[in-house]
PDB file of C-alpha atoms in Angstrom:
ATOM      1  CA  GLU K1235       0.000   0.000   0.000  1.00 48.00           C
ATOM      2  CA  GLY K1236       1.408   3.386  -0.984  1.00 47.00           C
ATOM      3  CA  GLY K1237       4.889   2.038  -1.753  1.00 50.00           C
ATOM      4  CA  GLY K1238       6.044   2.426   1.828  1.00 53.00           C
ATOM      5  CA  ALA K1239       9.593   3.489   0.923  1.00 54.00           C
ATOM      6  CA  ASP K1240       9.299   6.794   2.791  1.00 58.00           C
ATOM      7  CA  VAL K1241       7.685   5.439   5.963  1.00 58.00           C
ATOM      8  CA  GLY K1242      10.366   5.899   8.585  1.00 59.00           C
ATOM      9  CA  TRP K1243       8.948   3.624  11.253  1.00 56.00           C
ATOM     10  CA  LEU K1244       9.287   0.626   8.933  1.00 57.00           C
ATOM     11  CA  ASP K1245      13.105   0.842   9.138  1.00 58.00           C
ATOM     12  CA  GLY K1246      13.875   0.630   5.429  1.00 57.00           C
ATOM     13  CA  ASN K1247      11.042  -1.527   4.097  1.00 56.00           C
ATOM     14  CA  GLU K1248      10.323  -0.837   0.441  1.00 60.00           C
ATOM     15  CA  ILE K1249       6.715  -2.060   0.539  1.00 64.00           C
ATOM     16  CA  LEU K1250       4.155  -1.274   3.212  1.00 67.00           C
ATOM     17  CA  LEU K1251       2.278  -4.508   3.868  1.00 72.00           C
ATOM     18  CA  GLU K1252      -1.063  -3.768   5.500  1.00 75.00           C
ATOM     19  CA  TYR K1253      -2.361  -7.247   6.156  1.00 81.00           C
ATOM     20  CA  ALA K1254      -1.199 -10.825   5.534  1.00 89.00           C
ATOM     21  CA  GLU K1255      -2.692 -13.759   7.396  1.00 92.00           C
ATOM     22  CA  LEU K1256      -2.451 -17.549   7.325  1.00 95.00           C
ATOM     23  CA  SER K1257      -5.414 -19.117   9.131  1.00 95.00           C
ATOM     24  CA  TYR K1258      -6.442 -22.649  10.060  1.00 96.00           C
ATOM     25  CA  GLU K1259     -10.019 -23.529  10.994  1.00 95.00           C
ATOM     26  CA  LEU K1260      -9.803 -26.086  13.803  1.00 95.00           C
ATOM     27  CA  ILE K1261     -13.500 -26.001  14.711  1.00 94.00           C
ATOM     28  CA  GLU K1262     -15.897 -24.752  12.041  1.00 91.00           C
ATOM     29  CA  ASP K1263     -16.680 -21.050  12.580  1.00 92.00           C
ATOM     30  CA  SER K1264     -15.897 -21.108  16.318  1.00 95.00           C
ATOM     31  CA  LEU K1265     -12.106 -21.630  16.491  1.00 97.00           C
ATOM     32  CA  ILE K1266      -9.814 -20.303  13.781  1.00 97.00           C
ATOM     33  CA  PHE K1267      -6.097 -19.934  14.484  1.00 97.00           C
ATOM     34  CA  LYS K1268      -4.155 -17.271  12.574  1.00 97.00           C
ATOM     35  CA  VAL K1269      -0.587 -16.036  12.193  1.00 97.00           C
ATOM     36  CA  GLY K1270       1.014 -13.242  10.172  1.00 94.00           C
ATOM     37  CA  ALA K1271       0.824  -9.466   9.964  1.00 91.00           C
ATOM     38  CA  LEU K1272      -2.511  -9.278  11.765  1.00 93.00           C
ATOM     39  CA  LEU K1273      -4.998  -6.427  11.942  1.00 90.00           C
ATOM     40  CA  VAL K1274      -5.013  -5.750  15.675  1.00 92.00           C
ATOM     41  CA  PRO K1275      -8.454  -6.365  17.293  1.00 94.00           C
ATOM     42  CA  TRP K1276      -8.553  -3.057  19.143  1.00 92.00           C
ATOM     43  CA  GLY K1277     -11.901  -1.391  18.493  1.00 91.00           C
ATOM     44  CA  ARG K1278     -14.363  -1.749  15.659  1.00 91.00           C
ATOM     45  CA  PHE K1279     -12.998   0.730  13.155  1.00 90.00           C
ATOM     46  CA  ASN K1280      -9.589  -0.901  12.644  1.00 87.00           C
ATOM     47  CA  LEU K1281     -11.207  -4.131  11.441  1.00 85.00           C
ATOM     48  CA  TYR K1282     -13.577  -2.328   9.027  1.00 85.00           C
ATOM     49  CA  HIS K1283     -11.345   0.575   8.000  1.00 84.00           C
ATOM     50  CA  ASP K1284     -11.254   0.054   4.202  1.00 83.00           C
ATOM     51  CA  ASP K1285     -12.371   3.293   2.557  1.00 83.00           C
ATOM     52  CA  PRO K1286     -15.223   1.855   0.420  1.00 83.00           C
ATOM     53  CA  TYR K1287     -16.937   0.729   3.651  1.00 85.00           C
ATOM     54  CA  GLN K1288     -16.857   4.238   5.122  1.00 91.00           C
ATOM     55  CA  ASP K1289     -19.387   6.994   4.517  1.00 93.00           C
ATOM     56  CA  LEU K1290     -16.868   9.755   5.332  1.00 95.00           C
ATOM     57  CA  THR K1291     -13.374  10.220   3.906  1.00 94.00           C
ATOM     58  CA  ASP K1292     -11.709  11.258   7.174  1.00 94.00           C
ATOM     59  CA  ARG K1293     -11.323   8.586   9.830  1.00 93.00           C
ATOM     60  CA  PRO K1294     -12.464   9.291  13.403  1.00 95.00           C
ATOM     61  CA  LEU K1295      -9.864  10.974  15.610  1.00 95.00           C
ATOM     62  CA  VAL K1296      -9.920   8.101  18.083  1.00 95.00           C
ATOM     63  CA  ALA K1297      -9.255   5.666  15.220  1.00 93.00           C
ATOM     64  CA  THR K1298      -6.110   7.551  14.172  1.00 92.00           C
ATOM     65  CA  ARG K1299      -4.520   8.380  17.555  1.00 92.00           C
ATOM     66  CA  ILE K1300      -5.745   5.814  20.098  1.00 92.00           C
ATOM     67  CA  ALA K1301      -7.101   2.818  18.191  1.00 86.00           C
ATOM     68  CA  VAL K1302      -4.692   3.623  15.302  1.00 83.00           C
ATOM     69  CA  THR K1303      -6.011   2.665  11.857  1.00 82.00           C
ATOM     70  CA  ALA K1304      -4.761   0.672   9.940  1.00 81.00           C
ATOM     71  CA  PHE K1305      -2.949  -1.083  12.783  1.00 85.00           C
ATOM     72  CA  ASP K1306      -1.205  -4.354  11.982  1.00 88.00           C
ATOM     73  CA  GLN K1307       1.588  -6.195  13.789  1.00 90.00           C
ATOM     74  CA  PRO K1308       3.367  -9.539  13.512  1.00 92.00           C
ATOM     75  CA  GLY K1309       1.671 -12.021  15.813  1.00 94.00           C
ATOM     76  CA  VAL K1310      -0.550 -15.005  16.424  1.00 97.00           C
ATOM     77  CA  GLY K1311      -4.221 -15.111  17.305  1.00 97.00           C
ATOM     78  CA  ALA K1312      -7.595 -16.798  17.208  1.00 98.00           C
ATOM     79  CA  GLU K1313     -11.095 -15.777  16.221  1.00 97.00           C
ATOM     80  CA  GLY K1314     -14.532 -17.261  15.819  1.00 97.00           C
ATOM     81  CA  THR K1315     -18.289 -17.033  16.225  1.00 97.00           C
ATOM     82  CA  PHE K1316     -20.580 -18.817  18.679  1.00 96.00           C
ATOM     83  CA  ASP K1317     -24.291 -19.297  18.087  1.00 95.00           C
ATOM     84  CA  LEU K1318     -25.767 -18.702  21.553  1.00 95.00           C
ATOM     85  CA  GLY K1319     -29.288 -19.655  20.484  1.00 94.00           C
ATOM     86  CA  GLY K1320     -32.360 -17.510  20.083  1.00 93.00           C
ATOM     87  CA  HIS K1321     -30.622 -15.485  17.337  1.00 93.00           C
ATOM     88  CA  TRP K1322     -27.891 -14.362  19.771  1.00 96.00           C
ATOM     89  CA  PHE K1323     -24.336 -14.529  18.428  1.00 97.00           C
ATOM     90  CA  LEU K1324     -20.944 -13.854  19.988  1.00 98.00           C
ATOM     91  CA  ASP K1325     -17.870 -12.974  17.912  1.00 97.00           C
ATOM     92  CA  TYR K1326     -14.392 -12.922  19.437  1.00 98.00           C
ATOM     93  CA  ASP K1327     -10.942 -11.978  18.187  1.00 97.00           C
ATOM     94  CA  VAL K1328      -7.708 -12.187  20.219  1.00 98.00           C
ATOM     95  CA  ALA K1329      -4.110 -11.590  19.158  1.00 97.00           C
ATOM     96  CA  LEU K1330      -0.666 -11.706  20.774  1.00 97.00           C
ATOM     97  CA  THR K1331       1.803  -9.334  19.075  1.00 95.00           C
ATOM     98  CA  GLN K1332       5.096  -7.531  19.623  1.00 92.00           C
ATOM     99  CA  GLY K1333       3.259  -4.511  21.056  1.00 91.00           C
ATOM    100  CA  LEU K1334       4.147  -0.840  21.399  1.00 92.00           C
ATOM    101  CA  ASP K1335       7.297   1.009  22.374  1.00 91.00           C
ATOM    102  CA  ASP K1336       7.390   3.957  24.804  1.00 90.00           C
ATOM    103  CA  ASN K1337       6.922   6.697  22.181  1.00 90.00           C
ATOM    104  CA  LEU K1338       3.370   7.411  23.396  1.00 91.00           C
ATOM    105  CA  THR K1339       2.900  11.163  23.227  1.00 91.00           C
ATOM    106  CA  THR K1340       0.450  14.000  23.825  1.00 92.00           C
ATOM    107  CA  ASN K1341       0.405  14.785  20.103  1.00 89.00           C
ATOM    108  CA  GLY K1342       0.745  11.390  18.403  1.00 89.00           C
ATOM    109  CA  GLY K1343      -1.112   9.198  20.879  1.00 89.00           C
ATOM    110  CA  LEU K1344      -0.518   5.470  20.415  1.00 88.00           C
ATOM    111  CA  ARG K1345       0.168   5.961  16.719  1.00 87.00           C
ATOM    112  CA  ASP K1346       3.826   6.876  17.253  1.00 86.00           C
ATOM    113  CA  GLY K1347       4.308   3.823  19.489  1.00 89.00           C
ATOM    114  CA  ARG K1348       4.095   1.372  16.581  1.00 87.00           C
ATOM    115  CA  GLN K1349       7.308  -0.543  15.978  1.00 86.00           C
ATOM    116  CA  SER K1350       9.079  -1.858  12.931  1.00 81.00           C
ATOM    117  CA  PHE K1351       8.159  -5.424  11.980  1.00 81.00           C
ATOM    118  CA  ARG K1352      11.868  -6.223  12.334  1.00 79.00           C
ATOM    119  CA  SER K1353      12.320  -5.310  16.006  1.00 82.00           C
ATOM    120  CA  ASP K1354      10.775  -5.327  19.462  1.00 89.00           C
ATOM    121  CA  ASN K1355      12.057  -3.031  22.209  1.00 91.00           C
ATOM    122  CA  ASN K1356      11.493  -5.563  25.019  1.00 91.00           C
ATOM    123  CA  GLU K1357      10.778  -9.251  25.635  1.00 90.00           C
ATOM    124  CA  ASN K1358       7.161  -8.641  26.617  1.00 92.00           C
ATOM    125  CA  LYS K1359       4.282  -9.315  24.200  1.00 93.00           C
ATOM    126  CA  HIS K1360       1.034  -7.379  23.907  1.00 95.00           C
ATOM    127  CA  LEU K1361      -2.416  -8.960  24.224  1.00 97.00           C
ATOM    128  CA  TRP K1362      -5.309  -7.498  22.225  1.00 97.00           C
ATOM    129  CA  SER K1363      -8.930  -8.682  22.365  1.00 97.00           C
ATOM    130  CA  ARG K1364     -12.383  -7.813  21.061  1.00 97.00           C
ATOM    131  CA  ILE K1365     -15.813  -9.363  21.740  1.00 98.00           C
ATOM    132  CA  VAL K1366     -19.081  -8.434  20.008  1.00 98.00           C
ATOM    133  CA  VAL K1367     -22.547  -9.705  20.879  1.00 98.00           C
ATOM    134  CA  SER K1368     -25.377  -9.563  18.318  1.00 97.00           C
ATOM    135  CA  VAL K1369     -28.636  -9.010  20.177  1.00 97.00           C
ATOM    136  CA  PRO K1370     -32.046  -9.772  18.599  1.00 96.00           C
ATOM    137  CA  VAL K1371     -34.415  -6.832  19.097  1.00 96.00           C
ATOM    138  CA  THR K1372     -37.823  -6.783  17.438  1.00 93.00           C
ATOM    139  CA  LEU K1373     -37.750  -3.083  16.536  1.00 94.00           C
ATOM    140  CA  LEU K1374     -34.213  -3.159  15.096  1.00 97.00           C
ATOM    141  CA  ASP K1375     -32.602  -4.816  12.087  1.00 97.00           C
ATOM    142  CA  ILE K1376     -29.196  -5.028  13.808  1.00 96.00           C
ATOM    143  CA  LEU K1377     -27.974  -4.404  17.336  1.00 98.00           C
ATOM    144  CA  GLU K1378     -24.314  -5.156  18.091  1.00 97.00           C
ATOM    145  CA  VAL K1379     -22.671  -4.335  21.409  1.00 98.00           C
ATOM    146  CA  GLY K1380     -18.951  -4.853  21.805  1.00 97.00           C
ATOM    147  CA  GLY K1381     -15.907  -4.312  23.940  1.00 97.00           C
ATOM    148  CA  SER K1382     -12.140  -4.324  23.472  1.00 97.00           C
ATOM    149  CA  ALA K1383      -9.205  -4.610  25.850  1.00 97.00           C
ATOM    150  CA  ASN K1384      -5.432  -4.697  25.601  1.00 96.00           C
ATOM    151  CA  THR K1385      -2.407  -4.870  27.857  1.00 96.00           C
ATOM    152  CA  GLY K1386       1.357  -5.023  27.437  1.00 95.00           C
ATOM    153  CA  LYS K1387       4.604  -3.410  28.605  1.00 95.00           C
ATOM    154  CA  HIS K1388       5.953  -0.542  26.537  1.00 93.00           C
ATOM    155  CA  ASP K1389       9.321   0.573  27.940  1.00 93.00           C
ATOM    156  CA  ASP K1390      12.701  -0.885  26.957  1.00 92.00           C
ATOM    157  CA  ALA K1391      13.235  -2.500  30.360  1.00 91.00           C
ATOM    158  CA  GLY K1392       9.760  -4.056  30.404  1.00 92.00           C
ATOM    159  CA  HIS K1393       8.709  -2.477  33.717  1.00 93.00           C
ATOM    160  CA  PHE K1394       5.723  -0.311  32.784  1.00 95.00           C
ATOM    161  CA  ARG K1395       2.437  -1.537  31.342  1.00 94.00           C
ATOM    162  CA  ASN K1396      -0.375  -0.163  29.178  1.00 94.00           C
ATOM    163  CA  TYR K1397      -4.008  -0.964  29.962  1.00 94.00           C
ATOM    164  CA  GLY K1398      -6.680  -0.152  27.405  1.00 95.00           C
ATOM    165  CA  TYR K1399     -10.400  -0.746  27.052  1.00 97.00           C
ATOM    166  CA  GLY K1400     -13.091   0.263  24.620  1.00 96.00           C
ATOM    167  CA  VAL K1401     -16.835  -0.064  24.103  1.00 97.00           C
ATOM    168  CA  GLU K1402     -18.729   0.076  20.826  1.00 97.00           C
ATOM    169  CA  LEU K1403     -22.260   0.116  19.458  1.00 97.00           C
ATOM    170  CA  PHE K1404     -23.770  -0.542  16.034  1.00 97.00           C
ATOM    171  CA  VAL K1405     -27.510  -0.063  15.517  1.00 98.00           C
ATOM    172  CA  LYS K1406     -29.448  -0.323  12.257  1.00 97.00           C
ATOM    173  CA  ARG K1407     -33.119   0.178  11.574  1.00 97.00           C
ATOM    174  CA  GLY K1408     -34.264   0.566   7.984  1.00 96.00           C
ATOM    175  CA  PRO K1409     -32.287   3.401   6.370  1.00 97.00           C
ATOM    176  CA  PHE K1410     -30.831   4.629   9.690  1.00 98.00           C
ATOM    177  CA  GLU K1411     -27.519   3.585  11.273  1.00 97.00           C
ATOM    178  CA  LEU K1412     -25.913   4.609  14.549  1.00 98.00           C
ATOM    179  CA  ILE K1413     -22.238   3.746  15.068  1.00 97.00           C
ATOM    180  CA  GLY K1414     -20.228   4.755  18.115  1.00 97.00           C
ATOM    181  CA  GLU K1415     -17.040   3.955  20.014  1.00 97.00           C
ATOM    182  CA  TYR K1416     -15.311   5.076  23.211  1.00 97.00           C
ATOM    183  CA  MET K1417     -11.697   4.054  23.887  1.00 96.00           C
ATOM    184  CA  SER K1418      -9.386   4.708  26.818  1.00 96.00           C
ATOM    185  CA  GLN K1419      -5.734   3.888  27.443  1.00 95.00           C
ATOM    186  CA  ARG K1420      -3.765   4.060  30.724  1.00 96.00           C
ATOM    187  CA  ILE K1421       0.016   4.274  30.506  1.00 95.00           C
ATOM    188  CA  GLU K1422       2.247   3.471  33.468  1.00 95.00           C
ATOM    189  CA  ARG K1423       5.194   5.839  33.881  1.00 93.00           C
ATOM    190  CA  ASP K1424       8.115   6.327  36.230  1.00 91.00           C
ATOM    191  CA  ALA K1425       7.226   8.705  39.072  1.00 90.00           C
ATOM    192  CA  SER K1426       9.801  11.186  37.783  1.00 90.00           C
ATOM    193  CA  ALA K1427       8.334  11.338  34.263  1.00 90.00           C
ATOM    194  CA  PRO K1428       7.188  14.853  33.271  1.00 92.00           C
ATOM    195  CA  VAL K1429       3.495  15.679  33.178  1.00 92.00           C
ATOM    196  CA  ALA K1430       3.798  16.108  29.403  1.00 90.00           C
ATOM    197  CA  ASP K1431       4.208  12.326  29.120  1.00 92.00           C
ATOM    198  CA  PRO K1432       0.594  11.105  29.054  1.00 93.00           C
ATOM    199  CA  ARG K1433      -0.668   8.656  31.647  1.00 94.00           C
ATOM    200  CA  ARG K1434      -4.201   8.454  30.302  1.00 96.00           C
ATOM    201  CA  GLN K1435      -5.677   9.020  26.847  1.00 95.00           C
ATOM    202  CA  SER K1436      -9.232   8.649  25.579  1.00 96.00           C
ATOM    203  CA  GLY K1437     -11.462   9.416  22.643  1.00 96.00           C
ATOM    204  CA  TRP K1438     -14.896   8.793  21.180  1.00 97.00           C
ATOM    205  CA  TYR K1439     -17.072   9.293  18.122  1.00 97.00           C
ATOM    206  CA  VAL K1440     -20.707   8.860  17.112  1.00 98.00           C
ATOM    207  CA  ASP K1441     -21.863   8.537  13.480  1.00 98.00           C
ATOM    208  CA  LEU K1442     -25.498   8.906  12.445  1.00 98.00           C
ATOM    209  CA  ASN K1443     -26.154   7.753   8.863  1.00 98.00           C
ATOM    210  CA  TYR K1444     -29.290   7.966   6.725  1.00 98.00           C
ATOM    211  CA  HIS K1445     -29.404   5.999   3.437  1.00 96.00           C
ATOM    212  CA  PHE K1446     -31.926   6.888   0.728  1.00 96.00           C
ATOM    213  CA  PHE K1447     -32.503   6.915  -3.030  1.00 94.00           C
ATOM    214  CA  PRO K1448     -35.570   8.008  -5.053  1.00 92.00           C
ATOM    215  CA  GLY K1449     -37.188   4.945  -6.561  1.00 89.00           C
ATOM    216  CA  ALA K1450     -38.008   6.774  -9.816  1.00 89.00           C
ATOM    217  CA  TRP K1451     -34.275   7.350 -10.462  1.00 90.00           C
ATOM    218  CA  ARG K1452     -33.289   3.686 -10.438  1.00 87.00           C
ATOM    219  CA  GLY K1453     -32.192   2.399 -13.816  1.00 83.00           C
ATOM    220  CA  VAL K1454     -32.530   5.736 -15.648  1.00 84.00           C
ATOM    221  CA  HIS K1455     -28.751   6.092 -16.150  1.00 84.00           C
ATOM    222  CA  LYS K1456     -25.609   3.968 -15.964  1.00 81.00           C
ATOM    223  CA  LEU K1457     -24.807   5.626 -12.628  1.00 85.00           C
ATOM    224  CA  MET K1458     -28.359   5.157 -11.341  1.00 88.00           C
ATOM    225  CA  THR K1459     -28.398   1.406 -10.755  1.00 88.00           C
ATOM    226  CA  GLN K1460     -30.672  -0.817  -8.703  1.00 88.00           C
ATOM    227  CA  ALA K1461     -28.014  -0.695  -5.967  1.00 87.00           C
ATOM    228  CA  SER K1462     -27.432   3.101  -5.993  1.00 93.00           C
ATOM    229  CA  THR K1463     -27.641   4.943  -2.672  1.00 95.00           C
ATOM    230  CA  PHE K1464     -27.303   8.439  -1.226  1.00 96.00           C
ATOM    231  CA  THR K1465     -26.168   8.779   2.392  1.00 97.00           C
ATOM    232  CA  LEU K1466     -26.309  11.723   4.776  1.00 98.00           C
ATOM    233  CA  VAL K1467     -23.740  11.509   7.586  1.00 98.00           C
ATOM    234  CA  LEU K1468     -23.304  13.383  10.853  1.00 98.00           C
ATOM    235  CA  ARG K1469     -20.262  12.688  13.038  1.00 98.00           C
ATOM    236  CA  VAL K1470     -19.526  14.162  16.472  1.00 98.00           C
ATOM    237  CA  GLU K1471     -16.196  13.262  18.102  1.00 98.00           C
ATOM    238  CA  GLY K1472     -13.405  14.199  20.461  1.00 97.00           C
ATOM    239  CA  ILE K1473     -10.024  13.059  21.814  1.00 96.00           C
ATOM    240  CA  ASP K1474      -7.956  13.846  24.903  1.00 96.00           C
ATOM    241  CA  LEU K1475      -4.363  12.668  24.504  1.00 95.00           C
ATOM    242  CA  ASN K1476      -3.251  13.710  27.999  1.00 95.00           C
ATOM    243  CA  HIS K1477      -5.737  13.858  30.860  1.00 94.00           C
ATOM    244  CA  SER K1478      -3.133  15.622  33.017  1.00 92.00           C
ATOM    245  CA  THR K1479      -2.837  18.646  30.722  1.00 92.00           C
ATOM    246  CA  SER K1480      -5.107  20.876  28.660  1.00 91.00           C
ATOM    247  CA  GLY K1481      -4.292  22.140  25.189  1.00 88.00           C
ATOM    248  CA  THR K1482      -0.587  21.279  25.387  1.00 89.00           C
ATOM    249  CA  THR K1483      -0.639  20.395  21.678  1.00 92.00           C
ATOM    250  CA  PHE K1484      -3.153  20.891  18.878  1.00 93.00           C
ATOM    251  CA  ARG K1485      -4.425  17.308  19.271  1.00 92.00           C
ATOM    252  CA  ASP K1486      -4.274  17.168  23.070  1.00 93.00           C
ATOM    253  CA  ASP K1487      -7.905  18.278  23.483  1.00 95.00           C
ATOM    254  CA  LEU K1488      -9.560  18.225  20.087  1.00 95.00           C
ATOM    255  CA  SER K1489     -13.215  18.021  19.058  1.00 96.00           C
ATOM    256  CA  GLN K1490     -14.887  17.941  15.646  1.00 97.00           C
ATOM    257  CA  ILE K1491     -18.307  17.959  14.002  1.00 98.00           C
ATOM    258  CA  THR K1492     -18.545  16.647  10.435  1.00 98.00           C
ATOM    259  CA  PHE K1493     -21.470  16.706   8.028  1.00 98.00           C
ATOM    260  CA  GLY K1494     -21.227  14.779   4.785  1.00 97.00           C
ATOM    261  CA  VAL K1495     -23.157  13.379   1.857  1.00 97.00           C
ATOM    262  CA  ASN K1496     -22.110  10.612  -0.492  1.00 96.00           C
ATOM    263  CA  PHE K1497     -23.369   8.822  -3.579  1.00 96.00           C
ATOM    264  CA  ARG K1498     -22.783   5.150  -4.358  1.00 93.00           C
ATOM    265  CA  PRO K1499     -23.575   4.047  -7.922  1.00 92.00           C
ATOM    266  CA  VAL K1500     -22.835   0.569  -6.564  1.00 89.00           C
ATOM    267  CA  GLU K1501     -21.960  -0.483  -3.033  1.00 86.00           C
ATOM    268  CA  ARG K1502     -18.168  -0.556  -3.497  1.00 84.00           C
ATOM    269  CA  ASN K1503     -17.838   2.690  -5.449  1.00 89.00           C
ATOM    270  CA  VAL K1504     -18.537   5.971  -3.670  1.00 93.00           C
ATOM    271  CA  PHE K1505     -18.211   9.725  -4.197  1.00 95.00           C
ATOM    272  CA  LYS K1506     -17.926  11.586  -0.859  1.00 96.00           C
ATOM    273  CA  VAL K1507     -18.244  15.252   0.129  1.00 97.00           C
ATOM    274  CA  SER K1508     -17.933  16.540   3.697  1.00 98.00           C
ATOM    275  CA  TYR K1509     -17.220  19.601   5.821  1.00 98.00           C
ATOM    276  CA  THR K1510     -15.620  19.481   9.277  1.00 98.00           C
ATOM    277  CA  TRP K1511     -15.732  22.103  12.014  1.00 97.00           C
ATOM    278  CA  VAL K1512     -12.635  21.766  14.231  1.00 97.00           C
ATOM    279  CA  ASP K1513     -12.097  23.060  17.775  1.00 96.00           C
ATOM    280  CA  SER K1514      -8.851  22.760  19.776  1.00 94.00           C
ATOM    281  CA  GLU K1515      -7.964  23.960  23.273  1.00 93.00           C
ATOM    282  CA  LEU K1516      -4.431  24.823  22.160  1.00 93.00           C
ATOM    283  CA  ALA K1517      -3.538  28.295  23.443  1.00 87.00           C
ATOM    284  CA  GLY K1518      -4.059  30.894  20.725  1.00 89.00           C
ATOM    285  CA  TYR K1519      -6.050  28.604  18.460  1.00 91.00           C
ATOM    286  CA  GLU K1520      -8.453  30.600  16.315  1.00 91.00           C
ATOM    287  CA  PRO K1521     -11.856  28.959  15.683  1.00 89.00           C
ATOM    288  CA  GLY K1522     -12.205  28.005  12.034  1.00 90.00           C
ATOM    289  CA  ALA K1523      -8.465  27.937  11.350  1.00 93.00           C
ATOM    290  CA  SER K1524      -8.469  24.168  10.751  1.00 95.00           C
ATOM    291  CA  ASP K1525     -11.980  23.648   9.373  1.00 97.00           C
ATOM    292  CA  ARG K1526     -11.862  21.665   6.149  1.00 96.00           C
ATOM    293  CA  PHE K1527     -13.846  20.701   3.080  1.00 97.00           C
ATOM    294  CA  VAL K1528     -13.098  17.224   1.672  1.00 96.00           C
ATOM    295  CA  MET K1529     -14.062  15.529  -1.596  1.00 95.00           C
ATOM    296  CA  ALA K1530     -13.045  12.004  -2.606  1.00 93.00           C
ATOM    297  CA  TRP K1531     -13.987   9.254  -5.035  1.00 89.00           C
TER     298      TRP K1531
END
């Protein structure tokens, strides 16, 4: 993806490999072992991050600085689905990987803590996990409630640990969808570490989507197919990359509201337009200075 030659954290790789997995199904659907460059099961968005799936071009703040999309690491894992009866289902995904280093900052979040595939800064491994329960509700088409957790040591000596958890929700009824996540990470530090080194980070987002298409327009043009859809999108979100400080960096305390509309001639092909209002607590920040208009196909 993208060549990868100029990505410094890969330590000289010429190709950026996003995902490569060898899996073995031991028990049909319910126990699948996997090994490779795994997509880390830390939140919902990382596992469904491919752009054609998304109704907005920009990824949520929490999915770029705390959950870190697209986040892959060398490791081993297991996943599967259990039919709990009565139309209840439980999906799980766990992975053991090399983990993060101690470059966890008030501006970059966990993103800068990713390591090269070729090295690990300590002997500790990082455990990632995600569980989602599909709940049958008469008034809803889909109701999924999930949670994620992770833990591992990040410093070179292997003394200090990260603890992270997240909760997620996906609701669908007819043309309406509600998608939301909250994620929090605690970072152990030496008592002498400066307050600028974050000890807790968190973030959240909520997307409200409405899908529609006039029936009279279907089939009247090559772009107006039986599968064509318009979508209106509203996203509200925020991140706090250091709970001990306020506005230390632009991203330290950042909130956004995005409104967008997109058109899909077919499900996997989409034209997107959006506008984002940005607010930061950075000293001297002028409202509107970072607002942006985005178009993408």
